[in-house]
PDB file of C-alpha atoms and ligand atoms in Angstrom:
ATOM      1  CA  UNK V   1      -6.203  17.203 -20.588  1.00  0.00           C
ATOM      2  CA  UNK V   2      -6.805  20.909 -20.391  1.00  0.00           C
ATOM      3  CA  UNK V   3     -10.493  20.214 -19.674  1.00  0.00           C
ATOM      4  CA  UNK V   4      -9.404  18.011 -16.777  1.00  0.00           C
ATOM      5  CA  UNK V   5      -7.206  20.745 -15.398  1.00  0.00           C
ATOM      6  CA  UNK V   6      -9.965  23.338 -15.590  1.00  0.00           C
ATOM      7  CA  UNK V   7     -12.367  20.997 -13.816  1.00  0.00           C
ATOM      8  CA  UNK V   8     -10.129  20.715 -10.800  1.00  0.00           C
ATOM      9  CA  UNK V   9     -11.781  23.612  -9.020  1.00  0.00           C
ATOM     10  CA  UNK V  10     -14.829  21.343  -8.639  1.00  0.00           C
ATOM     11  CA  UNK V  11     -12.799  18.548  -7.065  1.00  0.00           C
ATOM     12  CA  UNK V  12     -12.871  17.926  -3.331  1.00  0.00           C
ATOM     13  CA  UNK V  13      -9.792  18.178  -1.169  1.00  0.00           C
ATOM     14  CA  UNK V  14      -7.975  14.799  -1.360  1.00  0.00           C
ATOM     15  CA  UNK V  15      -7.841  14.462   2.414  1.00  0.00           C
ATOM     16  CA  UNK V  16     -10.359  14.805   5.214  1.00  0.00           C
ATOM     17  CA  UNK V  17      -8.775  15.252   8.618  1.00  0.00           C
ATOM     18  CA  UNK V  18     -10.814  14.094  11.590  1.00  0.00           C
ATOM     19  CA  UNK V  19     -10.077  15.000  15.185  1.00  0.00           C
ATOM     20  CA  UNK V  20      -6.794  16.803  14.381  1.00  0.00           C
ATOM     21  CA  UNK V  21      -6.421  17.790  18.043  1.00  0.00           C
ATOM     22  CA  UNK V  22      -7.075  14.263  19.314  1.00  0.00           C
ATOM     23  CA  UNK V  23      -4.956  13.373  22.336  1.00  0.00           C
ATOM     24  CA  UNK V  24      -4.148   9.750  21.453  1.00  0.00           C
ATOM     25  CA  UNK V  25      -0.604   8.742  20.577  1.00  0.00           C
ATOM     26  CA  UNK V  26      -2.138   6.911  17.633  1.00  0.00           C
ATOM     27  CA  UNK V  27      -2.524   8.569  14.230  1.00  0.00           C
ATOM     28  CA  UNK V  28      -4.979   6.802  11.935  1.00  0.00           C
ATOM     29  CA  UNK V  29      -4.705   6.737   8.140  1.00  0.00           C
ATOM     30  CA  UNK V  30      -7.354   5.381   5.758  1.00  0.00           C
ATOM     31  CA  UNK V  31      -6.052   5.775   2.212  1.00  0.00           C
ATOM     32  CA  UNK V  32      -8.600   3.609   0.408  1.00  0.00           C
ATOM     33  CA  UNK V  33     -11.719   5.023   2.041  1.00  0.00           C
ATOM     34  CA  UNK V  34     -13.422   6.342  -1.081  1.00  0.00           C
ATOM     35  CA  UNK V  35     -14.459   5.132  -4.524  1.00  0.00           C
ATOM     36  CA  UNK V  36     -14.984   8.698  -5.744  1.00  0.00           C
ATOM     37  CA  UNK V  37     -13.943   9.444  -9.317  1.00  0.00           C
ATOM     38  CA  UNK V  38     -14.686  12.931 -10.722  1.00  0.00           C
ATOM     39  CA  UNK V  39     -17.183  12.904 -13.567  1.00  0.00           C
ATOM     40  CA  UNK V  40     -14.630  14.113 -16.088  1.00  0.00           C
ATOM     41  CA  UNK V  41     -12.949  10.653 -15.947  1.00  0.00           C
ATOM     42  CA  UNK V  42     -16.164   8.919 -17.002  1.00  0.00           C
ATOM     43  CA  UNK V  43     -15.653   6.115 -14.467  1.00  0.00           C
ATOM     44  CA  UNK V  44     -12.290   5.347 -16.094  1.00  0.00           C
ATOM     45  CA  UNK V  45     -14.289   3.387 -18.668  1.00  0.00           C
ATOM     46  CA  UNK V  46     -15.700   0.969 -16.074  1.00  0.00           C
ATOM     47  CA  UNK V  47     -19.387   0.137 -15.582  1.00  0.00           C
ATOM     48  CA  UNK V  48     -20.939   1.402 -12.316  1.00  0.00           C
ATOM     49  CA  UNK V  49     -21.027  -2.110 -10.818  1.00  0.00           C
ATOM     50  CA  UNK V  50     -17.218  -2.322 -11.019  1.00  0.00           C
ATOM     51  CA  UNK V  51     -16.849   1.008  -9.250  1.00  0.00           C
ATOM     52  CA  UNK V  52     -18.470  -0.323  -6.072  1.00  0.00           C
ATOM     53  CA  UNK V  53     -16.188  -3.387  -5.983  1.00  0.00           C
ATOM     54  CA  UNK V  54     -13.054  -3.740  -3.902  1.00  0.00           C
ATOM     55  CA  UNK V  55     -10.886  -2.728  -6.861  1.00  0.00           C
ATOM     56  CA  UNK V  56     -12.108   0.880  -6.427  1.00  0.00           C
ATOM     57  CA  UNK V  57     -11.831   1.154  -2.596  1.00  0.00           C
ATOM     58  CA  UNK V  58     -11.612  -0.714   0.708  1.00  0.00           C
ATOM     59  CA  UNK V  59     -15.218  -1.479   1.571  1.00  0.00           C
ATOM     60  CA  UNK V  60     -16.015  -0.656   5.215  1.00  0.00           C
ATOM     61  CA  UNK V  61     -12.609   0.825   6.046  1.00  0.00           C
ATOM     62  CA  UNK V  62     -13.779   4.432   6.260  1.00  0.00           C
ATOM     63  CA  UNK V  63     -16.575   3.745   8.757  1.00  0.00           C
ATOM     64  CA  UNK V  64     -14.244   1.675  10.938  1.00  0.00           C
ATOM     65  CA  UNK V  65     -11.642   4.469  10.857  1.00  0.00           C
ATOM     66  CA  UNK V  66     -14.165   7.158  11.768  1.00  0.00           C
ATOM     67  CA  UNK V  67     -15.515   5.170  14.696  1.00  0.00           C
ATOM     68  CA  UNK V  68     -12.013   4.221  15.857  1.00  0.00           C
ATOM     69  CA  UNK V  69     -10.935   7.863  15.722  1.00  0.00           C
ATOM     70  CA  UNK V  70     -13.733   8.640  18.204  1.00  0.00           C
ATOM     71  CA  UNK V  71     -13.029   5.636  20.448  1.00  0.00           C
ATOM     72  CA  UNK V  72      -9.334   6.467  20.729  1.00  0.00           C
ATOM     73  CA  UNK V  73      -9.548  10.256  20.475  1.00  0.00           C
ATOM     74  CA  UNK V  74      -7.087   9.900  17.604  1.00  0.00           C
ATOM     75  CA  UNK V  75      -6.461  12.104  14.566  1.00  0.00           C
ATOM     76  CA  UNK V  76      -7.470  10.366  11.359  1.00  0.00           C
ATOM     77  CA  UNK V  77      -6.564  11.093   7.712  1.00  0.00           C
ATOM     78  CA  UNK V  78      -9.140   9.900   5.198  1.00  0.00           C
ATOM     79  CA  UNK V  79      -8.513   9.691   1.439  1.00  0.00           C
ATOM     80  CA  UNK V  80     -11.275  11.146  -0.729  1.00  0.00           C
ATOM     81  CA  UNK V  81     -10.568   9.581  -4.167  1.00  0.00           C
ATOM     82  CA  UNK V  82     -10.684   6.089  -5.602  1.00  0.00           C
ATOM     83  CA  UNK V  83      -7.403   4.182  -5.606  1.00  0.00           C
ATOM     84  CA  UNK V  84      -8.061   3.552  -9.304  1.00  0.00           C
ATOM     85  CA  UNK V  85      -7.145   7.201 -10.006  1.00  0.00           C
ATOM     86  CA  UNK V  86      -3.939   6.982  -7.995  1.00  0.00           C
ATOM     87  CA  UNK V  87      -3.128   4.745  -5.043  1.00  0.00           C
ATOM     88  CA  UNK V  88      -2.424   6.767  -1.894  1.00  0.00           C
ATOM     89  CA  UNK V  89      -0.587   3.838  -0.338  1.00  0.00           C
ATOM     90  CA  UNK V  90       1.957   3.320  -3.113  1.00  0.00           C
ATOM     91  CA  UNK V  91       4.843   5.505  -4.194  1.00  0.00           C
ATOM     92  CA  UNK V  92       3.938   7.282  -7.463  1.00  0.00           C
ATOM     93  CA  UNK V  93       6.912   5.527  -9.111  1.00  0.00           C
ATOM     94  CA  UNK V  94       5.372   2.104  -8.382  1.00  0.00           C
ATOM     95  CA  UNK V  95       4.152   0.395 -11.586  1.00  0.00           C
ATOM     96  CA  UNK V  96       0.753  -0.104  -9.916  1.00  0.00           C
ATOM     97  CA  UNK V  97       0.354   3.424  -8.560  1.00  0.00           C
ATOM     98  CA  UNK V  98      -2.149   4.034 -11.379  1.00  0.00           C
ATOM     99  CA  UNK V  99      -3.247   0.488 -12.244  1.00  0.00           C
ATOM    100  CA  UNK V 100      -4.044  -0.566 -15.822  1.00  0.00           C
ATOM    101  CA  UNK V 101      -5.457  -3.754 -14.368  1.00  0.00           C
ATOM    102  CA  UNK V 102      -6.807  -4.541 -10.895  1.00  0.00           C
ATOM    103  CA  UNK V 103      -7.399  -8.145  -9.864  1.00  0.00           C
ATOM    104  CA  UNK V 104      -8.885  -9.472 -13.156  1.00  0.00           C
ATOM    105  CA  UNK V 105     -10.394  -6.181 -14.374  1.00  0.00           C
ATOM    106  CA  UNK V 106      -8.854  -3.915 -17.004  1.00  0.00           C
ATOM    107  CA  UNK V 107      -9.037  -0.178 -16.227  1.00  0.00           C
ATOM    108  CA  UNK V 108      -9.385   1.365 -19.705  1.00  0.00           C
ATOM    109  CA  UNK V 109      -9.150   4.953 -18.443  1.00  0.00           C
ATOM    110  CA  UNK V 110      -5.632   4.197 -17.181  1.00  0.00           C
ATOM    111  CA  UNK V 111      -4.273   2.692 -20.416  1.00  0.00           C
ATOM    112  CA  UNK V 112      -1.287   4.431 -21.997  1.00  0.00           C
ATOM    113  CA  UNK V 113      -1.507   7.364 -19.653  1.00  0.00           C
ATOM    114  CA  UNK V 114       0.862  10.200 -20.564  1.00  0.00           C
ATOM    115  CA  UNK V 115       3.331  11.804 -18.170  1.00  0.00           C
ATOM    116  CA  UNK V 116       1.170  14.914 -17.926  1.00  0.00           C
ATOM    117  CA  UNK V 117      -1.914  12.986 -16.789  1.00  0.00           C
ATOM    118  CA  UNK V 118       0.118  11.020 -14.252  1.00  0.00           C
ATOM    119  CA  UNK V 119       1.649  14.180 -12.883  1.00  0.00           C
ATOM    120  CA  UNK V 120      -1.764  15.810 -12.614  1.00  0.00           C
ATOM    121  CA  UNK V 121      -3.109  12.993 -10.424  1.00  0.00           C
ATOM    122  CA  UNK V 122       0.063  13.008  -8.352  1.00  0.00           C
ATOM    123  CA  UNK V 123      -0.081  16.775  -7.826  1.00  0.00           C
ATOM    124  CA  UNK V 124      -3.789  17.019  -7.100  1.00  0.00           C
ATOM    125  CA  UNK V 125      -4.371  13.856  -5.061  1.00  0.00           C
ATOM    126  CA  UNK V 126      -1.240  12.041  -3.874  1.00  0.00           C
ATOM    127  CA  UNK V 127       1.054  14.913  -2.893  1.00  0.00           C
ATOM    128  CA  UNK V 128      -1.421  17.008  -0.861  1.00  0.00           C
ATOM    129  CA  UNK V 129      -2.692  13.898   0.968  1.00  0.00           C
ATOM    130  CA  UNK V 130       0.820  12.931   2.073  1.00  0.00           C
ATOM    131  CA  UNK V 131       1.728  16.545   2.843  1.00  0.00           C
ATOM    132  CA  UNK V 132      -1.180  16.856   5.281  1.00  0.00           C
ATOM    133  CA  UNK V 133       0.049  13.789   7.163  1.00  0.00           C
ATOM    134  CA  UNK V 134       3.678  14.964   7.078  1.00  0.00           C
ATOM    135  CA  UNK V 135       2.761  18.377   8.504  1.00  0.00           C
ATOM    136  CA  UNK V 136       0.838  16.734  11.335  1.00  0.00           C
ATOM    137  CA  UNK V 137       3.706  14.349  12.112  1.00  0.00           C
ATOM    138  CA  UNK V 138       6.260  17.190  11.958  1.00  0.00           C
ATOM    139  CA  UNK V 139       4.235  19.131  14.495  1.00  0.00           C
ATOM    140  CA  UNK V 140       3.967  16.169  16.848  1.00  0.00           C
ATOM    141  CA  UNK V 141       7.696  15.583  16.552  1.00  0.00           C
ATOM    142  CA  UNK V 142       8.394  19.257  17.417  1.00  0.00           C
ATOM    143  CA  UNK V 143       6.098  18.918  20.418  1.00  0.00           C
ATOM    144  CA  UNK V 144       7.829  15.712  21.460  1.00  0.00           C
ATOM    145  CA  UNK V 145       4.566  13.780  21.393  1.00  0.00           C
ATOM    146  CA  UNK V 146       4.780   9.989  21.187  1.00  0.00           C
ATOM    147  CA  UNK V 147       3.243   8.749  17.942  1.00  0.00           C
ATOM    148  CA  UNK V 148       2.217   5.418  16.487  1.00  0.00           C
ATOM    149  CA  UNK V 149       0.742   5.080  13.008  1.00  0.00           C
ATOM    150  CA  UNK V 150      -2.111   2.697  12.344  1.00  0.00           C
ATOM    151  CA  UNK V 151      -3.449   2.369   8.786  1.00  0.00           C
ATOM    152  CA  UNK V 152      -6.889   0.818   8.277  1.00  0.00           C
ATOM    153  CA  UNK V 153      -7.658  -1.310   5.189  1.00  0.00           C
ATOM    154  CA  UNK V 154      -9.953  -4.120   4.097  1.00  0.00           C
ATOM    155  CA  UNK V 155      -9.371  -7.129   1.837  1.00  0.00           C
ATOM    156  CA  UNK V 156     -11.557  -9.399  -0.288  1.00  0.00           C
ATOM    157  CA  UNK V 157     -12.412 -12.873   1.102  1.00  0.00           C
ATOM    158  CA  UNK V 158     -11.492 -14.340  -2.301  1.00  0.00           C
ATOM    159  CA  UNK V 159      -8.696 -13.007  -4.528  1.00  0.00           C
ATOM    160  CA  UNK V 160      -8.272 -14.337  -8.075  1.00  0.00           C
ATOM    161  CA  UNK V 161     -10.216 -17.456  -7.083  1.00  0.00           C
ATOM    162  CA  UNK V 162      -8.223 -18.115  -3.938  1.00  0.00           C
ATOM    163  CA  UNK V 163     -10.038 -18.194  -0.579  1.00  0.00           C
ATOM    164  CA  UNK V 164      -8.338 -16.241   2.194  1.00  0.00           C
ATOM    165  CA  UNK V 165      -8.717 -17.910   5.589  1.00  0.00           C
ATOM    166  CA  UNK V 166      -7.982 -14.980   7.956  1.00  0.00           C
ATOM    167  CA  UNK V 167     -10.524 -12.624   9.485  1.00  0.00           C
ATOM    168  CA  UNK V 168      -7.918  -9.917   9.739  1.00  0.00           C
ATOM    169  CA  UNK V 169      -4.244  -9.417   9.061  1.00  0.00           C
ATOM    170  CA  UNK V 170      -1.771  -7.233  10.932  1.00  0.00           C
ATOM    171  CA  UNK V 171       1.062  -6.072   8.684  1.00  0.00           C
ATOM    172  CA  UNK V 172       4.327  -4.594   9.865  1.00  0.00           C
ATOM    173  CA  UNK V 173       7.911  -4.182   8.825  1.00  0.00           C
ATOM    174  CA  UNK V 174      10.159  -2.930  11.600  1.00  0.00           C
ATOM    175  CA  UNK V 175       7.353  -2.587  14.169  1.00  0.00           C
ATOM    176  CA  UNK V 176       7.501  -6.228  15.147  1.00  0.00           C
ATOM    177  CA  UNK V 177       6.723  -5.612  18.836  1.00  0.00           C
ATOM    178  CA  UNK V 178       3.642  -3.488  18.237  1.00  0.00           C
ATOM    179  CA  UNK V 179       2.484  -5.806  15.461  1.00  0.00           C
ATOM    180  CA  UNK V 180       2.694  -8.903  17.683  1.00  0.00           C
ATOM    181  CA  UNK V 181       1.011  -7.066  20.544  1.00  0.00           C
ATOM    182  CA  UNK V 182      -1.963  -6.093  18.348  1.00  0.00           C
ATOM    183  CA  UNK V 183      -2.263  -9.632  16.988  1.00  0.00           C
ATOM    184  CA  UNK V 184      -2.258 -11.129  20.483  1.00  0.00           C
ATOM    185  CA  UNK V 185      -4.803  -8.667  21.870  1.00  0.00           C
ATOM    186  CA  UNK V 186      -7.070  -8.825  18.846  1.00  0.00           C
ATOM    187  CA  UNK V 187      -7.013 -12.623  18.899  1.00  0.00           C
ATOM    188  CA  UNK V 188      -7.915 -12.599  22.572  1.00  0.00           C
ATOM    189  CA  UNK V 189     -10.743 -10.081  22.069  1.00  0.00           C
ATOM    190  CA  UNK V 190     -12.272 -11.533  18.896  1.00  0.00           C
ATOM    191  CA  UNK V 191     -11.397 -15.258  19.192  1.00  0.00           C
ATOM    192  CA  UNK V 192     -10.982 -15.029  15.416  1.00  0.00           C
ATOM    193  CA  UNK V 193      -8.142 -15.874  13.080  1.00  0.00           C
ATOM    194  CA  UNK V 194      -5.762 -12.901  12.993  1.00  0.00           C
ATOM    195  CA  UNK V 195      -2.695 -13.399  10.794  1.00  0.00           C
ATOM    196  CA  UNK V 196       0.730 -11.754  10.740  1.00  0.00           C
ATOM    197  CA  UNK V 197       1.700 -10.119   7.454  1.00  0.00           C
ATOM    198  CA  UNK V 198      -1.242 -11.513   5.516  1.00  0.00           C
ATOM    199  CA  UNK V 199      -2.767 -11.208   2.970  1.00  0.00           C
ATOM    200  CA  UNK V 200       0.168  -8.986   1.937  1.00  0.00           C
ATOM    201  CA  UNK V 201       3.569  -8.008   3.228  1.00  0.00           C
ATOM    202  CA  UNK V 202       4.829  -4.455   3.571  1.00  0.00           C
ATOM    203  CA  UNK V 203       7.250  -3.508   0.801  1.00  0.00           C
ATOM    204  CA  UNK V 204       8.634  -0.098  -0.017  1.00  0.00           C
ATOM    205  CA  UNK V 205       7.695  -0.381  -3.690  1.00  0.00           C
ATOM    206  CA  UNK V 206       4.053  -1.250  -2.971  1.00  0.00           C
ATOM    207  CA  UNK V 207       3.440   0.588   0.331  1.00  0.00           C
ATOM    208  CA  UNK V 208       3.776   4.186   1.400  1.00  0.00           C
ATOM    209  CA  UNK V 209       2.385   5.034   4.846  1.00  0.00           C
ATOM    210  CA  UNK V 210       4.211   2.373   6.836  1.00  0.00           C
ATOM    211  CA  UNK V 211       7.705   2.806   5.318  1.00  0.00           C
ATOM    212  CA  UNK V 212       7.604   6.577   4.700  1.00  0.00           C
ATOM    213  CA  UNK V 213       5.414   8.134   7.407  1.00  0.00           C
ATOM    214  CA  UNK V 214       6.355   5.439   9.923  1.00  0.00           C
ATOM    215  CA  UNK V 215       9.735   3.809   9.568  1.00  0.00           C
ATOM    216  CA  UNK V 216      11.578   6.717   7.927  1.00  0.00           C
ATOM    217  CA  UNK V 217      10.648   8.801  10.970  1.00  0.00           C
ATOM    218  CA  UNK V 218      11.511   6.039  13.399  1.00  0.00           C
ATOM    219  CA  UNK V 219       7.853   5.678  14.411  1.00  0.00           C
ATOM    220  CA  UNK V 220       6.005   2.470  15.131  1.00  0.00           C
ATOM    221  CA  UNK V 221       3.671   1.828  12.190  1.00  0.00           C
ATOM    222  CA  UNK V 222       1.287  -1.042  11.572  1.00  0.00           C
ATOM    223  CA  UNK V 223      -1.268  -1.726   8.865  1.00  0.00           C
ATOM    224  CA  UNK V 224      -4.557  -3.421   9.746  1.00  0.00           C
ATOM    225  CA  UNK V 225      -6.379  -5.427   7.046  1.00  0.00           C
ATOM    226  CA  UNK V 226      -9.932  -6.533   7.902  1.00  0.00           C
ATOM    227  CA  UNK V 227     -11.814  -9.009   5.733  1.00  0.00           C
ATOM    228  CA  UNK V 228     -14.336  -6.817   4.003  1.00  0.00           C
ATOM    229  CA  UNK V 229     -17.422  -9.001   4.441  1.00  0.00           C
ATOM    230  CA  UNK V 230     -16.986  -8.575   8.218  1.00  0.00           C
ATOM    231  CA  UNK V 231     -17.263  -4.786   7.917  1.00  0.00           C
ATOM    232  CA  UNK V 232     -19.802  -4.532   5.098  1.00  0.00           C
ATOM    233  CA  UNK V 233     -22.599  -3.450   7.451  1.00  0.00           C
ATOM    234  CA  UNK V 234     -22.888  -0.734  10.094  1.00  0.00           C
ATOM    235  CA  UNK V 235     -23.043  -3.450  12.769  1.00  0.00           C
ATOM    236  CA  UNK V 236     -19.811  -5.054  11.652  1.00  0.00           C
ATOM    237  CA  UNK V 237     -18.086  -1.695  11.298  1.00  0.00           C
ATOM    238  CA  UNK V 238     -18.971  -0.661  14.805  1.00  0.00           C
ATOM    239  CA  UNK V 239     -18.008  -4.098  16.187  1.00  0.00           C
ATOM    240  CA  UNK V 240     -14.558  -3.965  14.559  1.00  0.00           C
ATOM    241  CA  UNK V 241     -13.963  -0.386  15.669  1.00  0.00           C
ATOM    242  CA  UNK V 242     -14.622  -1.561  19.237  1.00  0.00           C
ATOM    243  CA  UNK V 243     -12.349  -4.604  18.792  1.00  0.00           C
ATOM    244  CA  UNK V 244      -9.519  -2.427  17.484  1.00  0.00           C
ATOM    245  CA  UNK V 245     -10.033   0.208  20.172  1.00  0.00           C
ATOM    246  CA  UNK V 246      -9.627  -2.577  22.733  1.00  0.00           C
ATOM    247  CA  UNK V 247      -6.526  -3.937  21.050  1.00  0.00           C
ATOM    248  CA  UNK V 248      -4.914  -0.512  20.635  1.00  0.00           C
ATOM    249  CA  UNK V 249      -5.618   1.083  23.984  1.00  0.00           C
TER     250      UNK V 249
HETATM  251 ZN1   ZN Y 301      -6.352  -0.834   1.199  1.00  0.00          ZN
END
């Protein structure tokens, strides 16, 4: 544990902020952008091929977020660590904040983790990531700027053997109006199957950005889930960034 602490100076900042001065009323968040795990964790005991799977990150989501940030002139907050270390879109008190199992894969490096190790990941990754977003939202609020939060994610076409029929899902809690508007526009633009609150629903125990950064501040907040095979290539990523820019402008 002490070796982990001393290695922290070599760790990257947990958040990359793009276009902080962007003029859009939209603020983009991409929590699951990266599959990066510092060497000291030895891949959490997983073979390299597992660390490029969806369990470690949202494939394609970062590139879509970066391109969308440019299209919209919107600030964008990008997570720089794998969700297997700590999930930036779950409260740290959630039982799956640091998963011992993801889909059907055990994560040996997360077994029987002590309070000290949990706290370390919270302090070095989760807390500073959320604080950067909170500071930005505080500033906007002081300036009286209108703000909508859009989080960008991707999902696997098949989960635990079950085929998922949607091309994208738009997830919302209180932001029913904005959610429906994005679904309608995206359906019109893409002619694809865009679902409401699929393949997940927003819940306070398993979500963070939408309830905390959005609803607790009284801001509209919607989470976009894109089927990951549609944004696995640069072509698909740029196409979906254009689709979303159309739906959000
Ligand atoms: Zn995600």
